[in-house]
């Protein structure tokens, strides 16, 4: 009983933990680029995408409190093949996803050394991505990076930059108002709806939804709350906080940046403009860039070791050929083989910046591919959730979202919203952009089912034997 009391978290702590899982300033340029429709996209993404995900994850997390998350939930409801596919997708998300994260570094480094033009150079972008990801891979092989960085990484890379950006943005817009050549230009109610010329903003719908991915992992804390009934309150408070903070910062940036000048992977761009408006010294840009660059590197480090653990578990369960050595752990609990394989594949994906000359276009393609893959996991979760409620309505759970009708409604709302986001995103893109995202997504989504089909029963026994021999 005492252990349970020690592990209890307050509602405020739960909200803080959930914000830490999903909060990032990386997505502010995507929100800003959408212009006035940002309010509609953020509302849909918050209440019809993120909220259903959290509610479904909350019931799953309290029904299956064992370690495993989405992979465990899907395996228990849709079967081993979909469970393995979920494990695979949660790993392979990092291929395009980490290129997106690492692509924030080139403009940050360029600003820090007072050479801003370097930040828009494709070759420099590619080199920085390769060095940063391989660097973090090697560091994680030899050091316990999670222990070294601890919690100070969130303050350096997220909280302090968020506070600085918000304060400077509000001050700058109060001083100048909405600039007539900015993304916003002037307001009229119809501009919030993406019609006519505003339909181009649909390209940013998917990246805005991507702000909330990973938030389902907060469900692991549900059993530690003093009252499980606090879970939906905590989720709503978190989502409202993220909605307001992203809208404030997106609005400030779009009020001063011209649509032809916005750089989606340049987080420091609005800070440079705010400082010019306010007459502040340029060293603030340099310090801000360094802080965020450190934060990005810490995020890269976490992703180098984190998602691979799902494949490590699958390999140890016999889903992957022992010859690949995915089952083998190092002293930090990571698989060296997985880490090197993912570094090679991320390197291949980063070549998108050479194949697609326009940095914004390459960035959006990689973001959209990441979102398609992650949304596939959410579709699996929604279907599994509905199936669980229909076939096993009496499963014990500390938190239930409502009766079977409500469960159906929440699951269908999530699936429909994902469909709308995907269609809206691809309607405004070129055929080339559609092809790039479709090919990347299709290959990654289909492969695990092929691997599962050719899985051999003896792999599990062979892996068990190898693990025993290694001990």
Tab-separated table of C-alpha atoms in Angstrom:
chain	number	residue	atom	x	y	z
A	1	UNK	CA	0.000	0.000	0.000
A	2	UNK	CA	2.866	2.382	0.832
A	3	UNK	CA	4.419	1.918	-2.600
A	4	UNK	CA	1.154	2.868	-4.194
A	5	UNK	CA	0.978	6.066	-2.136
A	6	UNK	CA	4.549	6.983	-3.062
A	7	UNK	CA	3.787	6.640	-6.749
A	8	UNK	CA	0.613	8.748	-6.632
A	9	UNK	CA	0.709	11.938	-8.713
A	10	UNK	CA	-1.442	15.039	-8.334
A	11	UNK	CA	-3.622	16.420	-11.108
A	12	UNK	CA	-1.185	19.313	-11.593
A	13	UNK	CA	1.787	16.942	-11.900
A	14	UNK	CA	-0.135	14.807	-14.395
A	15	UNK	CA	-0.852	17.884	-16.535
A	16	UNK	CA	2.851	18.816	-16.435
A	17	UNK	CA	3.902	15.280	-17.423
A	18	UNK	CA	1.458	15.243	-20.346
A	19	UNK	CA	2.582	18.661	-21.599
A	20	UNK	CA	6.209	17.470	-21.475
A	21	UNK	CA	5.306	14.537	-23.770
A	22	UNK	CA	3.875	16.676	-26.574
A	23	UNK	CA	5.001	20.294	-26.095
A	24	UNK	CA	7.514	21.608	-28.630
A	25	UNK	CA	8.247	24.902	-30.357
A	26	UNK	CA	9.155	23.000	-33.519
A	27	UNK	CA	5.587	23.196	-34.841
A	28	UNK	CA	5.046	26.946	-34.367
A	29	UNK	CA	6.098	27.783	-37.985
A	30	UNK	CA	3.536	25.238	-39.290
A	31	UNK	CA	0.769	26.898	-37.255
A	32	UNK	CA	1.864	30.358	-38.447
A	33	UNK	CA	2.073	29.313	-42.112
A	34	UNK	CA	-1.607	28.283	-42.085
A	35	UNK	CA	-2.709	31.903	-41.568
A	36	UNK	CA	-6.235	32.587	-40.299
A	37	UNK	CA	-7.380	28.922	-40.768
A	38	UNK	CA	-4.917	28.029	-37.976
A	39	UNK	CA	-7.796	28.542	-35.519
A	40	UNK	CA	-9.953	25.951	-37.291
A	41	UNK	CA	-7.108	23.464	-37.747
A	42	UNK	CA	-5.983	23.761	-34.127
A	43	UNK	CA	-9.573	23.329	-32.858
A	44	UNK	CA	-10.138	20.197	-34.977
A	45	UNK	CA	-6.702	18.788	-34.094
A	46	UNK	CA	-7.290	19.418	-30.376
A	47	UNK	CA	-10.877	18.258	-29.862
A	48	UNK	CA	-11.540	15.796	-32.710
A	49	UNK	CA	-8.054	14.282	-32.955
A	50	UNK	CA	-6.049	14.621	-29.713
A	51	UNK	CA	-8.995	14.336	-27.282
A	52	UNK	CA	-10.341	11.028	-28.722
A	53	UNK	CA	-6.773	9.651	-28.737
A	54	UNK	CA	-6.356	10.528	-25.049
A	55	UNK	CA	-9.742	9.063	-24.072
A	56	UNK	CA	-9.102	5.823	-25.968
A	57	UNK	CA	-5.579	5.581	-24.535
A	58	UNK	CA	-6.946	6.283	-21.042
A	59	UNK	CA	-9.326	3.332	-21.157
A	60	UNK	CA	-6.718	1.107	-22.789
A	61	UNK	CA	-4.105	2.123	-20.227
A	62	UNK	CA	-6.355	1.279	-17.278
A	63	UNK	CA	-7.644	-1.945	-18.893
A	64	UNK	CA	-4.146	-3.187	-19.791
A	65	UNK	CA	-1.855	-1.495	-17.232
A	66	UNK	CA	1.136	-3.671	-18.187
A	67	UNK	CA	4.150	-2.096	-19.908
A	68	UNK	CA	3.673	-1.885	-23.678
A	69	UNK	CA	1.454	1.046	-24.671
A	70	UNK	CA	-0.123	1.072	-28.161
A	71	UNK	CA	1.670	-2.134	-29.189
A	72	UNK	CA	0.179	-4.034	-26.226
A	73	UNK	CA	-3.288	-2.521	-26.705
A	74	UNK	CA	-3.443	-3.392	-30.399
A	75	UNK	CA	-2.027	-6.888	-29.876
A	76	UNK	CA	-4.641	-7.632	-27.188
A	77	UNK	CA	-7.522	-6.448	-29.379
A	78	UNK	CA	-6.572	-7.020	-33.033
A	79	UNK	CA	-4.062	-9.876	-32.759
A	80	UNK	CA	-0.320	-10.513	-32.946
A	81	UNK	CA	0.070	-9.395	-36.562
A	82	UNK	CA	-1.360	-5.936	-35.896
A	83	UNK	CA	0.559	-5.792	-32.602
A	84	UNK	CA	3.824	-6.410	-34.462
A	85	UNK	CA	2.794	-3.889	-37.145
A	86	UNK	CA	2.209	-1.291	-34.405
A	87	UNK	CA	5.613	-2.032	-32.903
A	88	UNK	CA	7.182	-1.662	-36.350
A	89	UNK	CA	5.348	1.588	-37.152
A	90	UNK	CA	6.278	3.178	-33.819
A	91	UNK	CA	9.912	2.426	-34.668
A	92	UNK	CA	9.895	3.418	-38.337
A	93	UNK	CA	8.147	6.725	-37.563
A	94	UNK	CA	11.565	7.989	-36.576
A	95	UNK	CA	12.931	7.537	-40.135
A	96	UNK	CA	11.142	10.550	-41.642
A	97	UNK	CA	10.326	11.987	-38.200
A	98	UNK	CA	13.917	12.391	-37.051
A	99	UNK	CA	14.897	14.003	-40.340
A	100	UNK	CA	12.161	16.567	-39.613
A	101	UNK	CA	13.483	17.127	-36.067
A	102	UNK	CA	17.142	17.293	-37.140
A	103	UNK	CA	16.281	19.708	-39.967
A	104	UNK	CA	15.633	22.342	-37.286
A	105	UNK	CA	19.353	22.354	-36.469
A	106	UNK	CA	20.849	23.899	-39.674
A	107	UNK	CA	19.075	27.284	-39.376
A	108	UNK	CA	19.740	27.311	-35.620
A	109	UNK	CA	23.454	26.705	-36.153
A	110	UNK	CA	23.529	29.210	-39.014
A	111	UNK	CA	21.956	31.877	-36.795
A	112	UNK	CA	24.239	31.050	-33.854
A	113	UNK	CA	27.341	31.676	-36.038
A	114	UNK	CA	25.810	34.720	-37.788
A	115	UNK	CA	25.635	33.063	-41.223
A	116	UNK	CA	21.823	32.871	-41.759
A	117	UNK	CA	21.970	31.981	-45.471
A	118	UNK	CA	23.550	28.634	-44.586
A	119	UNK	CA	20.260	27.642	-42.941
A	120	UNK	CA	18.492	27.447	-46.316
A	121	UNK	CA	21.283	25.541	-48.074
A	122	UNK	CA	20.254	21.962	-48.927
A	123	UNK	CA	23.765	20.499	-48.745
A	124	UNK	CA	24.474	22.141	-45.373
A	125	UNK	CA	21.090	20.868	-44.136
A	126	UNK	CA	21.948	17.313	-45.218
A	127	UNK	CA	25.421	17.425	-43.613
A	128	UNK	CA	24.059	18.722	-40.283
A	129	UNK	CA	21.318	16.065	-40.198
A	130	UNK	CA	23.835	13.275	-40.852
A	131	UNK	CA	26.368	14.528	-38.294
A	132	UNK	CA	23.743	15.150	-35.598
A	133	UNK	CA	21.942	11.809	-35.900
A	134	UNK	CA	25.099	9.721	-36.228
A	135	UNK	CA	26.661	11.742	-33.404
A	136	UNK	CA	23.733	11.032	-31.099
A	137	UNK	CA	23.792	7.365	-32.128
A	138	UNK	CA	27.473	7.030	-31.171
A	139	UNK	CA	26.971	8.935	-27.897
A	140	UNK	CA	24.044	6.663	-26.961
A	141	UNK	CA	26.205	3.631	-27.693
A	142	UNK	CA	28.829	4.707	-25.166
A	143	UNK	CA	26.962	6.802	-22.575
A	144	UNK	CA	23.658	6.752	-20.680
A	145	UNK	CA	22.393	9.926	-22.366
A	146	UNK	CA	18.997	9.886	-20.633
A	147	UNK	CA	20.753	9.996	-17.257
A	148	UNK	CA	23.208	12.692	-18.376
A	149	UNK	CA	20.611	15.084	-19.809
A	150	UNK	CA	17.991	14.440	-17.097
A	151	UNK	CA	15.138	16.930	-16.870
A	152	UNK	CA	17.187	20.072	-17.568
A	153	UNK	CA	16.887	19.335	-21.289
A	154	UNK	CA	13.167	20.204	-21.271
A	155	UNK	CA	13.876	23.578	-19.666
A	156	UNK	CA	16.694	24.439	-22.070
A	157	UNK	CA	15.053	23.265	-25.264
A	158	UNK	CA	11.324	23.757	-24.628
A	159	UNK	CA	10.184	25.831	-21.646
A	160	UNK	CA	12.660	28.729	-21.691
A	161	UNK	CA	12.451	29.199	-25.511
A	162	UNK	CA	8.632	28.972	-25.322
A	163	UNK	CA	8.521	31.692	-22.645
A	164	UNK	CA	10.984	33.925	-24.538
A	165	UNK	CA	9.169	33.481	-27.861
A	166	UNK	CA	5.753	34.216	-26.324
A	167	UNK	CA	6.878	37.370	-24.491
A	168	UNK	CA	8.810	38.811	-27.453
A	169	UNK	CA	6.014	37.943	-29.890
A	170	UNK	CA	3.308	39.644	-27.850
A	171	UNK	CA	5.492	42.725	-27.350
A	172	UNK	CA	6.343	42.945	-31.074
A	173	UNK	CA	2.740	42.632	-32.286
A	174	UNK	CA	1.511	45.130	-29.672
A	175	UNK	CA	4.062	47.589	-31.079
A	176	UNK	CA	3.381	47.075	-34.813
A	177	UNK	CA	-0.009	45.385	-35.105
A	178	UNK	CA	-0.642	42.970	-37.986
A	179	UNK	CA	1.746	43.851	-40.804
A	180	UNK	CA	-0.106	44.418	-44.117
A	181	UNK	CA	2.329	42.165	-46.047
A	182	UNK	CA	2.296	39.382	-43.430
A	183	UNK	CA	0.647	35.980	-43.721
A	184	UNK	CA	-2.441	37.341	-41.916
A	185	UNK	CA	-2.602	40.739	-43.714
A	186	UNK	CA	-6.128	41.674	-42.610
A	187	UNK	CA	-9.040	39.904	-40.960
A	188	UNK	CA	-12.443	38.890	-42.240
A	189	UNK	CA	-14.511	36.009	-40.791
A	190	UNK	CA	-14.509	33.987	-44.037
A	191	UNK	CA	-10.687	33.807	-43.980
A	192	UNK	CA	-10.857	31.305	-41.109
A	193	UNK	CA	-12.489	28.802	-43.513
A	194	UNK	CA	-9.951	27.388	-46.026
A	195	UNK	CA	-11.800	28.218	-49.266
A	196	UNK	CA	-10.608	29.817	-52.488
A	197	UNK	CA	-7.044	31.107	-52.198
A	198	UNK	CA	-7.085	30.090	-48.529
A	199	UNK	CA	-7.387	26.413	-49.529
A	200	UNK	CA	-3.596	26.303	-49.908
A	201	UNK	CA	-3.390	26.400	-46.115
A	202	UNK	CA	-4.747	22.818	-46.043
A	203	UNK	CA	-1.152	21.727	-46.608
A	204	UNK	CA	-0.494	22.664	-42.962
A	205	UNK	CA	-3.436	20.740	-41.492
A	206	UNK	CA	-1.441	17.527	-41.116
A	207	UNK	CA	1.659	19.187	-39.564
A	208	UNK	CA	-0.596	20.981	-37.057
A	209	UNK	CA	-2.226	17.674	-36.052
A	210	UNK	CA	1.293	16.273	-35.635
A	211	UNK	CA	1.735	18.636	-32.657
A	212	UNK	CA	-0.223	16.172	-30.528
A	213	UNK	CA	1.301	12.831	-31.523
A	214	UNK	CA	2.736	10.936	-28.595
A	215	UNK	CA	0.229	12.429	-26.165
A	216	UNK	CA	-1.428	9.007	-25.775
A	217	UNK	CA	1.573	7.905	-23.686
A	218	UNK	CA	0.270	10.009	-20.786
A	219	UNK	CA	-2.206	7.190	-20.169
A	220	UNK	CA	0.550	5.293	-18.318
A	221	UNK	CA	0.041	7.750	-15.435
A	222	UNK	CA	-3.711	7.117	-15.107
A	223	UNK	CA	-3.292	4.419	-12.452
A	224	UNK	CA	-1.112	6.816	-10.404
A	225	UNK	CA	-3.745	9.572	-10.194
A	226	UNK	CA	-5.469	9.959	-6.817
A	227	UNK	CA	-8.788	9.634	-8.657
A	228	UNK	CA	-9.064	8.169	-12.155
A	229	UNK	CA	-11.991	10.552	-12.718
A	230	UNK	CA	-9.340	13.321	-12.828
A	231	UNK	CA	-7.892	11.897	-16.041
A	232	UNK	CA	-10.297	13.586	-18.521
A	233	UNK	CA	-9.992	16.848	-16.544
A	234	UNK	CA	-6.204	16.669	-16.777
A	235	UNK	CA	-6.339	15.831	-20.476
A	236	UNK	CA	-8.698	18.719	-21.252
A	237	UNK	CA	-6.527	21.147	-19.241
A	238	UNK	CA	-3.409	19.967	-21.099
A	239	UNK	CA	-5.039	20.245	-24.513
A	240	UNK	CA	-6.443	23.696	-23.721
A	241	UNK	CA	-2.993	24.857	-22.585
A	242	UNK	CA	-1.332	23.540	-25.757
A	243	UNK	CA	-4.103	24.997	-27.933
A	244	UNK	CA	-3.711	28.480	-26.443
A	245	UNK	CA	0.101	28.471	-26.389
A	246	UNK	CA	0.433	27.271	-29.995
A	247	UNK	CA	-2.226	29.706	-31.246
A	248	UNK	CA	-0.660	32.680	-29.468
A	249	UNK	CA	2.800	31.952	-30.881
A	250	UNK	CA	1.492	30.959	-34.324
A	251	UNK	CA	-0.595	34.131	-34.497
A	252	UNK	CA	2.334	36.385	-33.475
A	253	UNK	CA	4.638	34.884	-36.083
A	254	UNK	CA	2.043	35.019	-38.884
A	255	UNK	CA	1.323	38.666	-38.022
A	256	UNK	CA	4.884	39.774	-38.858
A	257	UNK	CA	6.309	37.214	-41.324
A	258	UNK	CA	5.551	37.444	-45.058
A	259	UNK	CA	4.130	34.260	-46.682
A	260	UNK	CA	7.005	34.153	-49.189
A	261	UNK	CA	9.631	34.431	-46.465
A	262	UNK	CA	8.506	31.872	-43.885
A	263	UNK	CA	10.916	28.966	-43.382
A	264	UNK	CA	9.133	25.977	-41.842
A	265	UNK	CA	12.233	24.400	-40.324
A	266	UNK	CA	13.616	27.692	-38.977
A	267	UNK	CA	12.386	28.028	-35.389
A	268	UNK	CA	14.483	31.124	-34.725
A	269	UNK	CA	13.075	33.147	-37.660
A	270	UNK	CA	10.291	34.865	-35.644
A	271	UNK	CA	12.742	35.705	-32.833
A	272	UNK	CA	15.004	37.528	-35.312
A	273	UNK	CA	12.028	39.550	-36.593
A	274	UNK	CA	10.703	40.294	-33.090
A	275	UNK	CA	14.113	41.572	-31.994
A	276	UNK	CA	14.342	43.889	-35.013
A	277	UNK	CA	10.895	45.293	-34.270
A	278	UNK	CA	11.725	45.816	-30.587
A	279	UNK	CA	15.256	47.087	-31.218
A	280	UNK	CA	16.814	44.364	-29.062
A	281	UNK	CA	20.445	43.201	-29.449
A	282	UNK	CA	21.188	40.439	-31.964
A	283	UNK	CA	22.980	38.293	-29.372
A	284	UNK	CA	19.524	37.229	-28.154
A	285	UNK	CA	19.113	35.407	-31.498
A	286	UNK	CA	22.408	33.607	-30.965
A	287	UNK	CA	21.592	32.523	-27.406
A	288	UNK	CA	18.053	31.462	-28.358
A	289	UNK	CA	19.451	29.395	-31.258
A	290	UNK	CA	21.973	27.661	-29.016
A	291	UNK	CA	19.339	26.836	-26.377
A	292	UNK	CA	16.940	25.359	-28.919
A	293	UNK	CA	19.758	23.509	-30.723
A	294	UNK	CA	20.717	21.827	-27.448
A	295	UNK	CA	17.064	20.927	-26.916
A	296	UNK	CA	16.814	19.447	-30.429
A	297	UNK	CA	19.947	17.365	-29.843
A	298	UNK	CA	18.491	16.046	-26.567
A	299	UNK	CA	15.261	15.167	-28.396
A	300	UNK	CA	17.276	13.386	-31.094
A	301	UNK	CA	19.153	11.489	-28.399
A	302	UNK	CA	15.895	10.323	-26.787
A	303	UNK	CA	14.534	9.144	-30.138
A	304	UNK	CA	17.761	7.314	-31.016
A	305	UNK	CA	17.219	4.935	-28.093
A	306	UNK	CA	13.455	5.180	-27.399
A	307	UNK	CA	11.434	3.859	-30.380
A	308	UNK	CA	13.933	1.065	-31.076
A	309	UNK	CA	12.921	-0.606	-27.819
A	310	UNK	CA	9.609	-1.661	-29.406
A	311	UNK	CA	11.529	-3.575	-32.075
A	312	UNK	CA	13.928	-4.973	-29.478
A	313	UNK	CA	10.933	-6.443	-27.624
A	314	UNK	CA	9.496	-7.856	-30.869
A	315	UNK	CA	12.860	-9.385	-31.784
A	316	UNK	CA	13.058	-11.058	-28.365
A	317	UNK	CA	9.560	-12.442	-28.919
A	318	UNK	CA	10.769	-14.130	-32.100
A	319	UNK	CA	9.161	-11.874	-34.718
A	320	UNK	CA	12.472	-10.997	-36.401
A	321	UNK	CA	15.258	-13.268	-37.677
A	322	UNK	CA	17.934	-13.779	-34.970
A	323	UNK	CA	20.605	-13.258	-37.646
A	324	UNK	CA	19.883	-9.512	-37.618
A	325	UNK	CA	20.885	-9.421	-33.897
A	326	UNK	CA	18.039	-7.045	-33.079
A	327	UNK	CA	17.536	-9.108	-29.892
A	328	UNK	CA	20.981	-8.279	-28.486
A	329	UNK	CA	21.120	-5.605	-25.735
A	330	UNK	CA	23.967	-3.364	-24.633
A	331	UNK	CA	24.570	-2.245	-21.026
A	332	UNK	CA	22.016	0.579	-21.462
A	333	UNK	CA	19.223	-1.767	-22.588
A	334	UNK	CA	19.431	-0.755	-26.267
A	335	UNK	CA	20.065	-2.881	-29.349
A	336	UNK	CA	23.261	-1.774	-31.183
A	337	UNK	CA	22.056	-3.426	-34.407
A	338	UNK	CA	18.763	-1.529	-34.324
A	339	UNK	CA	20.517	1.756	-33.604
A	340	UNK	CA	22.909	1.401	-36.537
A	341	UNK	CA	20.165	0.230	-38.919
A	342	UNK	CA	17.981	3.210	-38.051
A	343	UNK	CA	20.949	5.599	-38.467
A	344	UNK	CA	21.529	4.244	-41.984
A	345	UNK	CA	17.842	4.505	-42.935
A	346	UNK	CA	17.529	8.032	-41.480
A	347	UNK	CA	20.577	8.946	-43.589
A	348	UNK	CA	18.766	7.702	-46.696
A	349	UNK	CA	15.610	9.649	-45.810
A	350	UNK	CA	17.636	12.807	-45.261
A	351	UNK	CA	18.590	12.708	-48.939
A	352	UNK	CA	15.101	14.139	-49.557
A	353	UNK	CA	16.772	17.519	-49.094
A	354	UNK	CA	18.883	16.809	-52.176
A	355	UNK	CA	16.105	15.269	-54.285
A	356	UNK	CA	13.581	18.026	-53.455
A	357	UNK	CA	15.319	21.411	-53.905
A	358	UNK	CA	12.640	23.441	-52.100
A	359	UNK	CA	13.367	23.021	-48.373
A	360	UNK	CA	9.784	23.832	-47.334
A	361	UNK	CA	8.412	21.227	-49.758
A	362	UNK	CA	10.867	18.541	-48.615
A	363	UNK	CA	10.058	19.372	-44.996
A	364	UNK	CA	6.287	19.078	-45.563
A	365	UNK	CA	6.646	15.755	-47.403
A	366	UNK	CA	8.602	14.261	-44.502
A	367	UNK	CA	6.148	15.690	-41.934
A	368	UNK	CA	3.189	14.265	-43.862
A	369	UNK	CA	4.826	10.849	-44.187
A	370	UNK	CA	5.452	10.840	-40.420
A	371	UNK	CA	1.821	11.766	-39.777
A	372	UNK	CA	0.420	9.092	-42.106
A	373	UNK	CA	2.466	6.430	-40.309
A	374	UNK	CA	1.521	7.654	-36.827
A	375	UNK	CA	-2.143	8.023	-37.801
A	376	UNK	CA	-2.142	4.408	-38.966
A	377	UNK	CA	-1.297	3.423	-35.382
A	378	UNK	CA	-4.183	5.601	-34.159
A	379	UNK	CA	-6.567	3.917	-36.609
A	380	UNK	CA	-5.459	0.511	-35.262
A	381	UNK	CA	-6.093	1.812	-31.724
A	382	UNK	CA	-9.566	3.118	-32.631
A	383	UNK	CA	-10.609	-0.139	-34.330
A	384	UNK	CA	-9.172	-2.200	-31.469
A	385	UNK	CA	-10.973	-0.004	-28.945
A	386	UNK	CA	-14.347	-0.478	-30.644
A	387	UNK	CA	-13.737	-4.219	-31.019
A	388	UNK	CA	-12.810	-4.526	-27.331
A	389	UNK	CA	-16.014	-2.772	-26.256
A	390	UNK	CA	-18.184	-4.929	-28.542
A	391	UNK	CA	-16.585	-8.323	-27.875
A	392	UNK	CA	-15.415	-7.893	-24.249
A	393	UNK	CA	-17.659	-5.264	-22.647
A	394	UNK	CA	-17.074	-6.597	-19.117
A	395	UNK	CA	-13.295	-6.152	-18.971
A	396	UNK	CA	-12.215	-4.536	-15.689
A	397	UNK	CA	-11.058	-0.948	-16.100
A	398	UNK	CA	-10.558	1.950	-13.693
A	399	UNK	CA	-11.554	4.419	-16.393
A	400	UNK	CA	-14.244	4.080	-19.056
A	401	UNK	CA	-15.165	6.806	-21.528
A	402	UNK	CA	-18.865	5.918	-21.474
A	403	UNK	CA	-21.232	3.238	-22.747
A	404	UNK	CA	-20.777	1.260	-25.966
A	405	UNK	CA	-22.452	3.949	-28.075
A	406	UNK	CA	-20.044	6.594	-26.752
A	407	UNK	CA	-17.117	4.251	-27.422
A	408	UNK	CA	-18.280	3.787	-31.028
A	409	UNK	CA	-18.713	7.534	-31.390
A	410	UNK	CA	-15.229	8.378	-30.083
A	411	UNK	CA	-13.572	5.708	-32.232
A	412	UNK	CA	-15.401	6.782	-35.388
A	413	UNK	CA	-14.758	10.493	-34.743
A	414	UNK	CA	-11.021	9.771	-34.563
A	415	UNK	CA	-11.020	7.650	-37.746
A	416	UNK	CA	-13.098	10.216	-39.695
A	417	UNK	CA	-10.923	13.111	-38.485
A	418	UNK	CA	-7.772	11.273	-39.584
A	419	UNK	CA	-9.384	10.670	-42.993
A	420	UNK	CA	-10.292	14.357	-43.349
A	421	UNK	CA	-6.781	15.462	-42.362
A	422	UNK	CA	-5.167	13.109	-44.868
A	423	UNK	CA	-7.491	14.015	-47.750
A	424	UNK	CA	-7.202	17.752	-47.037
A	425	UNK	CA	-3.436	17.505	-46.966
A	426	UNK	CA	-3.074	15.726	-50.294
A	427	UNK	CA	-5.751	17.674	-52.166
A	428	UNK	CA	-3.600	20.812	-52.246
A	429	UNK	CA	-0.251	19.126	-52.933
A	430	UNK	CA	1.310	18.305	-56.270
A	431	UNK	CA	1.230	14.804	-57.711
A	432	UNK	CA	4.960	14.510	-56.984
A	433	UNK	CA	4.440	15.401	-53.312
A	434	UNK	CA	1.553	12.931	-53.099
A	435	UNK	CA	3.682	10.205	-54.714
A	436	UNK	CA	6.623	10.783	-52.356
A	437	UNK	CA	4.445	10.582	-49.222
A	438	UNK	CA	2.310	7.704	-50.563
A	439	UNK	CA	5.317	5.555	-51.496
A	440	UNK	CA	7.156	6.170	-48.205
A	441	UNK	CA	4.005	5.495	-46.141
A	442	UNK	CA	2.816	2.453	-48.136
A	443	UNK	CA	6.185	0.690	-47.995
A	444	UNK	CA	6.578	1.246	-44.256
A	445	UNK	CA	2.980	0.201	-43.452
A	446	UNK	CA	2.927	-2.939	-45.644
A	447	UNK	CA	6.362	-4.321	-44.694
A	448	UNK	CA	5.514	-5.525	-41.144
A	449	UNK	CA	2.639	-7.670	-42.407
A	450	UNK	CA	4.993	-9.258	-44.967
A	451	UNK	CA	7.619	-9.874	-42.263
A	452	UNK	CA	4.969	-11.356	-39.960
A	453	UNK	CA	3.768	-13.689	-42.721
A	454	UNK	CA	7.259	-15.123	-43.219
A	455	UNK	CA	8.063	-15.342	-39.496
A	456	UNK	CA	9.420	-18.770	-38.550
A	457	UNK	CA	8.304	-20.533	-35.323
A	458	UNK	CA	11.889	-21.573	-34.527
A	459	UNK	CA	13.066	-17.949	-34.292
A	460	UNK	CA	11.616	-17.578	-30.780
A	461	UNK	CA	13.440	-20.697	-29.505
A	462	UNK	CA	16.682	-19.641	-31.189
A	463	UNK	CA	16.487	-16.168	-29.649
A	464	UNK	CA	15.802	-17.633	-26.182
A	465	UNK	CA	18.846	-19.858	-26.560
A	466	UNK	CA	21.060	-16.961	-27.707
A	467	UNK	CA	19.892	-14.767	-24.832
A	468	UNK	CA	20.749	-17.513	-22.306
A	469	UNK	CA	24.176	-18.034	-23.899
A	470	UNK	CA	24.879	-14.290	-23.672
A	471	UNK	CA	24.166	-14.306	-19.945
